[in-house]
């Protein structure tokens, strides 16, 4: 079954600290993996995208890694800010006739002052 | 530039009432369009996708239906809403695996 699992479900960190979110997937055939940031009541905003051959991708304070062998990805947030409080969703795109996205349930991050 | 519009932004409806959510896309033609639903505490679930006018594919059996009356318009409907239809509905345009655009979403509460 094509699934994307994320951990932890929720996380509280102090402003300025770093954190790492995890994503494991069992999606096949694999096309790419994205990390999205979703504020409550808003559509997801893409942070990073990685294809099969990419191991790491950075976007400012966000750094994503991908291990296609173990089917694991992580999103590392450096020097967290209050505005980082949101849900972070791992999404795997299947390489099918139409572009099917499999979404993780997300990690809810709260950055406290 | 490409833009996806959804309306309404929020909706509160009684059980048994009808539903119509609209999604329109600007800046492209013949887009592949998708409807997703996010229930509270759950991930986004694909409901319908459409590759062209009048072409609808359903991912899961449910109380909802979709229509594609125009090239850049995708409508999600229900004749009688259930409590379980509450959630956050997202329209997406996915021209390729590496390009994905989401609308702002509609928050539906069924009472």
PDB file of C-alpha atoms in Angstrom:
ATOM      1  CA  UNK A   1       0.000   0.000   0.000  1.00  0.00           C
ATOM      2  CA  UNK A   2       1.286   3.455  -0.872  1.00  0.00           C
ATOM      3  CA  UNK A   3       1.767   5.340   2.370  1.00  0.00           C
ATOM      4  CA  UNK A   4       3.717   8.233   3.802  1.00  0.00           C
ATOM      5  CA  UNK A   5       4.295   8.305   7.539  1.00  0.00           C
ATOM      6  CA  UNK A   6       5.662  11.252   9.458  1.00  0.00           C
ATOM      7  CA  UNK A   7       7.052  11.663  12.920  1.00  0.00           C
ATOM      8  CA  UNK A   8       6.662  13.153  15.376  1.00  0.00           C
ATOM      9  CA  UNK A   9       2.990  14.055  15.124  1.00  0.00           C
ATOM     10  CA  UNK A  10       3.642  17.274  16.989  1.00  0.00           C
ATOM     11  CA  UNK A  11       6.630  19.113  18.324  1.00  0.00           C
ATOM     12  CA  UNK A  12       7.229  22.124  20.542  1.00  0.00           C
ATOM     13  CA  UNK A  13      10.599  23.864  20.468  1.00  0.00           C
ATOM     14  CA  UNK A  14      12.008  27.103  21.755  1.00  0.00           C
ATOM     15  CA  UNK A  15      12.679  29.946  19.373  1.00  0.00           C
ATOM     16  CA  UNK A  16      16.191  29.766  18.002  1.00  0.00           C
ATOM     17  CA  UNK A  17      16.539  26.003  18.430  1.00  0.00           C
ATOM     18  CA  UNK A  18      16.922  23.477  15.627  1.00  0.00           C
ATOM     19  CA  UNK A  19      14.653  20.538  14.901  1.00  0.00           C
ATOM     20  CA  UNK A  20      14.390  17.593  12.528  1.00  0.00           C
ATOM     21  CA  UNK A  21      11.208  16.083  11.147  1.00  0.00           C
ATOM     22  CA  UNK A  22      11.066  12.562   9.735  1.00  0.00           C
ATOM     23  CA  UNK A  23       9.240  11.013   6.798  1.00  0.00           C
ATOM     24  CA  UNK A  24       9.118   7.342   5.776  1.00  0.00           C
ATOM     25  CA  UNK A  25       7.365   6.250   2.629  1.00  0.00           C
ATOM     26  CA  UNK A  26       6.340   3.076   0.842  1.00  0.00           C
ATOM     27  CA  UNK A  27       5.282   4.685  -2.419  1.00  0.00           C
ATOM     28  CA  UNK A  28       6.047   3.095  -5.756  1.00  0.00           C
ATOM     29  CA  UNK A  29       6.791   4.006  -8.455  1.00  0.00           C
ATOM     30  CA  UNK A  30       8.552   7.016  -6.987  1.00  0.00           C
ATOM     31  CA  UNK A  31       8.859  10.299  -8.863  1.00  0.00           C
ATOM     32  CA  UNK A  32       9.828  12.901  -6.283  1.00  0.00           C
ATOM     33  CA  UNK A  33       9.413  13.946  -2.675  1.00  0.00           C
ATOM     34  CA  UNK A  34       8.389  17.374  -1.466  1.00  0.00           C
ATOM     35  CA  UNK A  35       8.200  19.023   1.894  1.00  0.00           C
ATOM     36  CA  UNK A  36       5.394  21.516   2.308  1.00  0.00           C
ATOM     37  CA  UNK A  37       4.624  24.069   4.988  1.00  0.00           C
ATOM     38  CA  UNK A  38       0.940  24.520   5.677  1.00  0.00           C
ATOM     39  CA  UNK A  39      -0.419  27.254   7.883  1.00  0.00           C
ATOM     40  CA  UNK A  40      -3.794  26.551   9.468  1.00  0.00           C
ATOM     41  CA  UNK A  41      -6.609  27.098   6.991  1.00  0.00           C
ATOM     42  CA  UNK A  42      -4.241  27.745   4.082  1.00  0.00           C
ATOM     43  CA  UNK A  43      -3.021  25.753   1.136  1.00  0.00           C
ATOM     44  CA  UNK A  44       0.379  24.025   1.345  1.00  0.00           C
ATOM     45  CA  UNK A  45       3.460  25.944   0.242  1.00  0.00           C
ATOM     46  CA  UNK A  46       6.354  24.010  -1.216  1.00  0.00           C
ATOM     47  CA  UNK A  47       9.679  24.174   0.635  1.00  0.00           C
ATOM     48  CA  UNK A  48      11.857  21.629  -1.157  1.00  0.00           C
ATOM     49  CA  UNK A  49      11.598  19.008  -3.866  1.00  0.00           C
ATOM     50  CA  UNK A  50      13.942  16.089  -4.433  1.00  0.00           C
ATOM     51  CA  UNK A  51      14.056  13.498  -7.158  1.00  0.00           C
ATOM     52  CA  UNK A  52      15.424   9.987  -6.849  1.00  0.00           C
ATOM     53  CA  UNK A  53      19.033  11.006  -7.456  1.00  0.00           C
ATOM     54  CA  UNK A  54      19.135  13.917  -5.013  1.00  0.00           C
ATOM     55  CA  UNK A  55      20.298  13.416  -1.439  1.00  0.00           C
ATOM     56  CA  UNK A  56      19.870  16.884  -0.027  1.00  0.00           C
ATOM     57  CA  UNK A  57      18.205  20.166  -0.872  1.00  0.00           C
ATOM     58  CA  UNK A  58      18.276  23.437   1.020  1.00  0.00           C
ATOM     59  CA  UNK A  59      15.954  26.414   1.053  1.00  0.00           C
ATOM     60  CA  UNK A  60      17.164  29.028   3.479  1.00  0.00           C
ATOM     61  CA  UNK A  61      16.911  27.609   6.994  1.00  0.00           C
ATOM     62  CA  UNK A  62      15.231  24.446   5.681  1.00  0.00           C
ATOM     63  CA  UNK A  63      17.350  21.469   4.626  1.00  0.00           C
ATOM     64  CA  UNK A  64      15.774  18.267   3.357  1.00  0.00           C
ATOM     65  CA  UNK A  65      17.505  14.929   2.907  1.00  0.00           C
ATOM     66  CA  UNK A  66      16.446  11.879   0.963  1.00  0.00           C
ATOM     67  CA  UNK A  67      17.641   8.288   1.223  1.00  0.00           C
ATOM     68  CA  UNK A  68      15.972   6.493  -1.655  1.00  0.00           C
ATOM     69  CA  UNK A  69      17.352   3.128  -0.536  1.00  0.00           C
ATOM     70  CA  UNK A  70      15.719   3.205   2.878  1.00  0.00           C
ATOM     71  CA  UNK A  71      12.828   5.383   1.627  1.00  0.00           C
ATOM     72  CA  UNK A  72      13.363   7.963   4.301  1.00  0.00           C
ATOM     73  CA  UNK A  73      13.479  11.729   4.245  1.00  0.00           C
ATOM     74  CA  UNK A  74      14.055  14.388   6.845  1.00  0.00           C
ATOM     75  CA  UNK A  75      13.482  18.117   7.094  1.00  0.00           C
ATOM     76  CA  UNK A  76      15.882  20.050   9.302  1.00  0.00           C
ATOM     77  CA  UNK A  77      14.942  23.531  10.440  1.00  0.00           C
ATOM     78  CA  UNK A  78      17.770  25.688  11.690  1.00  0.00           C
ATOM     79  CA  UNK A  79      17.471  28.592  14.126  1.00  0.00           C
ATOM     80  CA  UNK A  80      13.705  28.324  14.358  1.00  0.00           C
ATOM     81  CA  UNK A  81      11.503  31.401  14.311  1.00  0.00           C
ATOM     82  CA  UNK A  82       8.017  31.976  15.625  1.00  0.00           C
ATOM     83  CA  UNK A  83       6.765  32.099  12.027  1.00  0.00           C
ATOM     84  CA  UNK A  84       7.927  28.515  11.542  1.00  0.00           C
ATOM     85  CA  UNK A  85       4.929  27.387  13.591  1.00  0.00           C
ATOM     86  CA  UNK A  86       2.847  25.385  11.111  1.00  0.00           C
ATOM     87  CA  UNK A  87       2.225  21.872   9.860  1.00  0.00           C
ATOM     88  CA  UNK A  88       4.972  20.331   7.760  1.00  0.00           C
ATOM     89  CA  UNK A  89       3.818  17.786   5.249  1.00  0.00           C
ATOM     90  CA  UNK A  90       5.872  15.233   3.365  1.00  0.00           C
ATOM     91  CA  UNK A  91       4.401  14.443  -0.061  1.00  0.00           C
ATOM     92  CA  UNK A  92       5.558  11.756  -2.461  1.00  0.00           C
ATOM     93  CA  UNK A  93       4.587  11.979  -6.124  1.00  0.00           C
ATOM     94  CA  UNK A  94       4.002   8.692  -7.887  1.00  0.00           C
ATOM     95  CA  UNK A  95       5.382   8.208 -11.344  1.00  0.00           C
ATOM     96  CA  UNK A  96       2.068   7.139 -12.847  1.00  0.00           C
ATOM     97  CA  UNK A  97       0.094   8.176 -15.938  1.00  0.00           C
ATOM     98  CA  UNK A  98      -1.339  11.051 -13.956  1.00  0.00           C
ATOM     99  CA  UNK A  99       0.538  12.747 -11.182  1.00  0.00           C
ATOM    100  CA  UNK A 100      -0.781  11.155  -7.999  1.00  0.00           C
ATOM    101  CA  UNK A 101       0.392  12.667  -4.746  1.00  0.00           C
ATOM    102  CA  UNK A 102       0.515  10.679  -1.523  1.00  0.00           C
ATOM    103  CA  UNK A 103       0.445  12.933   1.518  1.00  0.00           C
ATOM    104  CA  UNK A 104       1.773  12.305   4.973  1.00  0.00           C
ATOM    105  CA  UNK A 105      -0.366  13.305   7.944  1.00  0.00           C
ATOM    106  CA  UNK A 106       2.080  16.050   8.816  1.00  0.00           C
ATOM    107  CA  UNK A 107       4.043  17.193  11.825  1.00  0.00           C
ATOM    108  CA  UNK A 108       2.575  20.085  13.732  1.00  0.00           C
ATOM    109  CA  UNK A 109       5.400  22.357  14.877  1.00  0.00           C
ATOM    110  CA  UNK A 110       4.984  25.023  17.512  1.00  0.00           C
ATOM    111  CA  UNK A 111       7.847  27.425  18.092  1.00  0.00           C
ATOM    112  CA  UNK A 112       7.487  29.135  21.441  1.00  0.00           C
ATOM    113  CA  UNK A 113       9.217  32.343  22.561  1.00  0.00           C
TER     114      UNK A 113
ATOM    115  CA  UNK B   1       1.390  33.591 -14.113  1.00  0.00           C
ATOM    116  CA  UNK B   2      -0.625  30.631 -12.945  1.00  0.00           C
ATOM    117  CA  UNK B   3      -3.200  31.143 -10.201  1.00  0.00           C
ATOM    118  CA  UNK B   4      -5.753  28.880  -8.586  1.00  0.00           C
ATOM    119  CA  UNK B   5      -8.904  30.323  -7.062  1.00  0.00           C
ATOM    120  CA  UNK B   6     -11.260  28.571  -4.706  1.00  0.00           C
ATOM    121  CA  UNK B   7     -14.505  29.729  -3.171  1.00  0.00           C
ATOM    122  CA  UNK B   8     -15.964  30.029  -0.801  1.00  0.00           C
ATOM    123  CA  UNK B   9     -13.114  30.258   1.698  1.00  0.00           C
ATOM    124  CA  UNK B  10     -15.278  28.987   4.543  1.00  0.00           C
ATOM    125  CA  UNK B  11     -18.678  27.351   4.641  1.00  0.00           C
ATOM    126  CA  UNK B  12     -20.979  26.138   7.395  1.00  0.00           C
ATOM    127  CA  UNK B  13     -23.774  23.901   6.209  1.00  0.00           C
ATOM    128  CA  UNK B  14     -26.416  21.748   7.928  1.00  0.00           C
ATOM    129  CA  UNK B  15     -26.492  17.998   7.465  1.00  0.00           C
ATOM    130  CA  UNK B  16     -28.523  17.041   4.414  1.00  0.00           C
ATOM    131  CA  UNK B  17     -27.960  20.297   2.564  1.00  0.00           C
ATOM    132  CA  UNK B  18     -26.336  20.466  -0.886  1.00  0.00           C
ATOM    133  CA  UNK B  19     -22.773  21.557  -1.550  1.00  0.00           C
ATOM    134  CA  UNK B  20     -20.968  23.254  -4.387  1.00  0.00           C
ATOM    135  CA  UNK B  21     -17.304  24.218  -4.190  1.00  0.00           C
ATOM    136  CA  UNK B  22     -15.653  25.848  -7.145  1.00  0.00           C
ATOM    137  CA  UNK B  23     -12.076  25.894  -8.345  1.00  0.00           C
ATOM    138  CA  UNK B  24     -10.810  27.920 -11.276  1.00  0.00           C
ATOM    139  CA  UNK B  25      -7.358  28.178 -12.776  1.00  0.00           C
ATOM    140  CA  UNK B  26      -5.765  31.109 -14.584  1.00  0.00           C
ATOM    141  CA  UNK B  27      -2.728  31.251 -16.782  1.00  0.00           C
ATOM    142  CA  UNK B  28      -2.916  27.831 -18.387  1.00  0.00           C
ATOM    143  CA  UNK B  29      -5.092  25.658 -20.585  1.00  0.00           C
ATOM    144  CA  UNK B  30      -6.206  22.044 -20.279  1.00  0.00           C
ATOM    145  CA  UNK B  31      -4.809  21.683 -16.760  1.00  0.00           C
ATOM    146  CA  UNK B  32      -4.843  18.435 -14.780  1.00  0.00           C
ATOM    147  CA  UNK B  33      -6.961  19.334 -11.767  1.00  0.00           C
ATOM    148  CA  UNK B  34      -7.379  17.564  -8.452  1.00  0.00           C
ATOM    149  CA  UNK B  35      -9.669  17.783  -5.418  1.00  0.00           C
ATOM    150  CA  UNK B  36      -8.202  16.817  -2.045  1.00  0.00           C
ATOM    151  CA  UNK B  37      -9.810  16.699   1.381  1.00  0.00           C
ATOM    152  CA  UNK B  38      -8.076  17.034   4.711  1.00  0.00           C
ATOM    153  CA  UNK B  39     -10.114  15.838   7.668  1.00  0.00           C
ATOM    154  CA  UNK B  40      -9.147  17.037  11.140  1.00  0.00           C
ATOM    155  CA  UNK B  41      -5.889  15.410  12.204  1.00  0.00           C
ATOM    156  CA  UNK B  42      -5.544  13.527   8.938  1.00  0.00           C
ATOM    157  CA  UNK B  43      -3.452  13.849   5.822  1.00  0.00           C
ATOM    158  CA  UNK B  44      -4.722  15.091   2.495  1.00  0.00           C
ATOM    159  CA  UNK B  45      -6.770  12.495   0.643  1.00  0.00           C
ATOM    160  CA  UNK B  46      -7.262  12.537  -3.122  1.00  0.00           C
ATOM    161  CA  UNK B  47     -10.966  12.647  -3.981  1.00  0.00           C
ATOM    162  CA  UNK B  48     -11.148  13.316  -7.718  1.00  0.00           C
ATOM    163  CA  UNK B  49      -8.907  14.196 -10.608  1.00  0.00           C
ATOM    164  CA  UNK B  50      -9.689  15.459 -14.081  1.00  0.00           C
ATOM    165  CA  UNK B  51      -7.544  15.592 -17.184  1.00  0.00           C
ATOM    166  CA  UNK B  52     -10.046  17.509 -19.311  1.00  0.00           C
ATOM    167  CA  UNK B  53     -13.591  18.752 -19.793  1.00  0.00           C
ATOM    168  CA  UNK B  54     -16.114  16.125 -18.775  1.00  0.00           C
ATOM    169  CA  UNK B  55     -13.369  13.706 -17.676  1.00  0.00           C
ATOM    170  CA  UNK B  56     -13.585  12.837 -13.987  1.00  0.00           C
ATOM    171  CA  UNK B  57     -11.916  10.015 -12.104  1.00  0.00           C
ATOM    172  CA  UNK B  58     -12.803   9.147  -8.539  1.00  0.00           C
ATOM    173  CA  UNK B  59     -10.286   7.788  -6.083  1.00  0.00           C
ATOM    174  CA  UNK B  60     -12.623   6.761  -3.282  1.00  0.00           C
ATOM    175  CA  UNK B  61     -16.363   6.061  -3.124  1.00  0.00           C
ATOM    176  CA  UNK B  62     -18.109   8.741  -1.169  1.00  0.00           C
ATOM    177  CA  UNK B  63     -20.927  11.171  -0.811  1.00  0.00           C
ATOM    178  CA  UNK B  64     -19.339  13.642  -3.200  1.00  0.00           C
ATOM    179  CA  UNK B  65     -19.178  14.153  -6.947  1.00  0.00           C
ATOM    180  CA  UNK B  66     -17.129  16.329  -9.245  1.00  0.00           C
ATOM    181  CA  UNK B  67     -17.648  17.983 -12.592  1.00  0.00           C
ATOM    182  CA  UNK B  68     -15.455  19.750 -15.156  1.00  0.00           C
ATOM    183  CA  UNK B  69     -17.847  21.953 -17.142  1.00  0.00           C
ATOM    184  CA  UNK B  70     -15.117  24.181 -18.557  1.00  0.00           C
ATOM    185  CA  UNK B  71     -11.439  23.778 -19.268  1.00  0.00           C
ATOM    186  CA  UNK B  72     -10.287  25.763 -16.252  1.00  0.00           C
ATOM    187  CA  UNK B  73     -13.178  25.063 -13.879  1.00  0.00           C
ATOM    188  CA  UNK B  74     -13.496  22.137 -11.477  1.00  0.00           C
ATOM    189  CA  UNK B  75     -16.512  21.783  -9.202  1.00  0.00           C
ATOM    190  CA  UNK B  76     -17.010  19.571  -6.160  1.00  0.00           C
ATOM    191  CA  UNK B  77     -20.614  18.824  -5.221  1.00  0.00           C
ATOM    192  CA  UNK B  78     -22.864  16.896  -2.924  1.00  0.00           C
ATOM    193  CA  UNK B  79     -26.627  16.451  -2.927  1.00  0.00           C
ATOM    194  CA  UNK B  80     -26.825  15.782   0.807  1.00  0.00           C
ATOM    195  CA  UNK B  81     -23.957  16.602   3.148  1.00  0.00           C
ATOM    196  CA  UNK B  82     -22.947  14.267   5.960  1.00  0.00           C
ATOM    197  CA  UNK B  83     -21.179  15.187   9.181  1.00  0.00           C
ATOM    198  CA  UNK B  84     -18.161  13.254   7.915  1.00  0.00           C
ATOM    199  CA  UNK B  85     -17.875  15.616   4.941  1.00  0.00           C
ATOM    200  CA  UNK B  86     -16.467  18.297   7.226  1.00  0.00           C
ATOM    201  CA  UNK B  87     -12.893  19.155   6.407  1.00  0.00           C
ATOM    202  CA  UNK B  88     -10.528  21.325   4.461  1.00  0.00           C
ATOM    203  CA  UNK B  89     -10.903  20.983   0.700  1.00  0.00           C
ATOM    204  CA  UNK B  90      -8.018  21.807  -1.579  1.00  0.00           C
ATOM    205  CA  UNK B  91      -7.977  22.155  -5.335  1.00  0.00           C
ATOM    206  CA  UNK B  92      -4.661  21.500  -7.032  1.00  0.00           C
ATOM    207  CA  UNK B  93      -3.203  21.925 -10.480  1.00  0.00           C
ATOM    208  CA  UNK B  94      -0.367  19.517 -11.185  1.00  0.00           C
ATOM    209  CA  UNK B  95       1.123  20.083 -14.633  1.00  0.00           C
ATOM    210  CA  UNK B  96       4.022  17.754 -13.940  1.00  0.00           C
ATOM    211  CA  UNK B  97       5.542  15.800 -11.079  1.00  0.00           C
ATOM    212  CA  UNK B  98       7.845  18.665 -10.213  1.00  0.00           C
ATOM    213  CA  UNK B  99       5.298  21.454 -10.528  1.00  0.00           C
ATOM    214  CA  UNK B 100       2.360  21.463  -8.152  1.00  0.00           C
ATOM    215  CA  UNK B 101       0.082  24.391  -7.360  1.00  0.00           C
ATOM    216  CA  UNK B 102      -2.541  24.443  -4.626  1.00  0.00           C
ATOM    217  CA  UNK B 103      -5.508  26.734  -4.161  1.00  0.00           C
ATOM    218  CA  UNK B 104      -6.125  28.531  -0.873  1.00  0.00           C
ATOM    219  CA  UNK B 105      -8.636  25.901   0.268  1.00  0.00           C
ATOM    220  CA  UNK B 106     -12.212  25.836   1.567  1.00  0.00           C
ATOM    221  CA  UNK B 107     -12.977  25.084   5.199  1.00  0.00           C
ATOM    222  CA  UNK B 108     -16.293  23.178   5.320  1.00  0.00           C
ATOM    223  CA  UNK B 109     -18.105  22.570   8.592  1.00  0.00           C
ATOM    224  CA  UNK B 110     -21.176  20.385   8.525  1.00  0.00           C
ATOM    225  CA  UNK B 111     -23.399  20.748  11.582  1.00  0.00           C
TER     226      UNK B 111
END
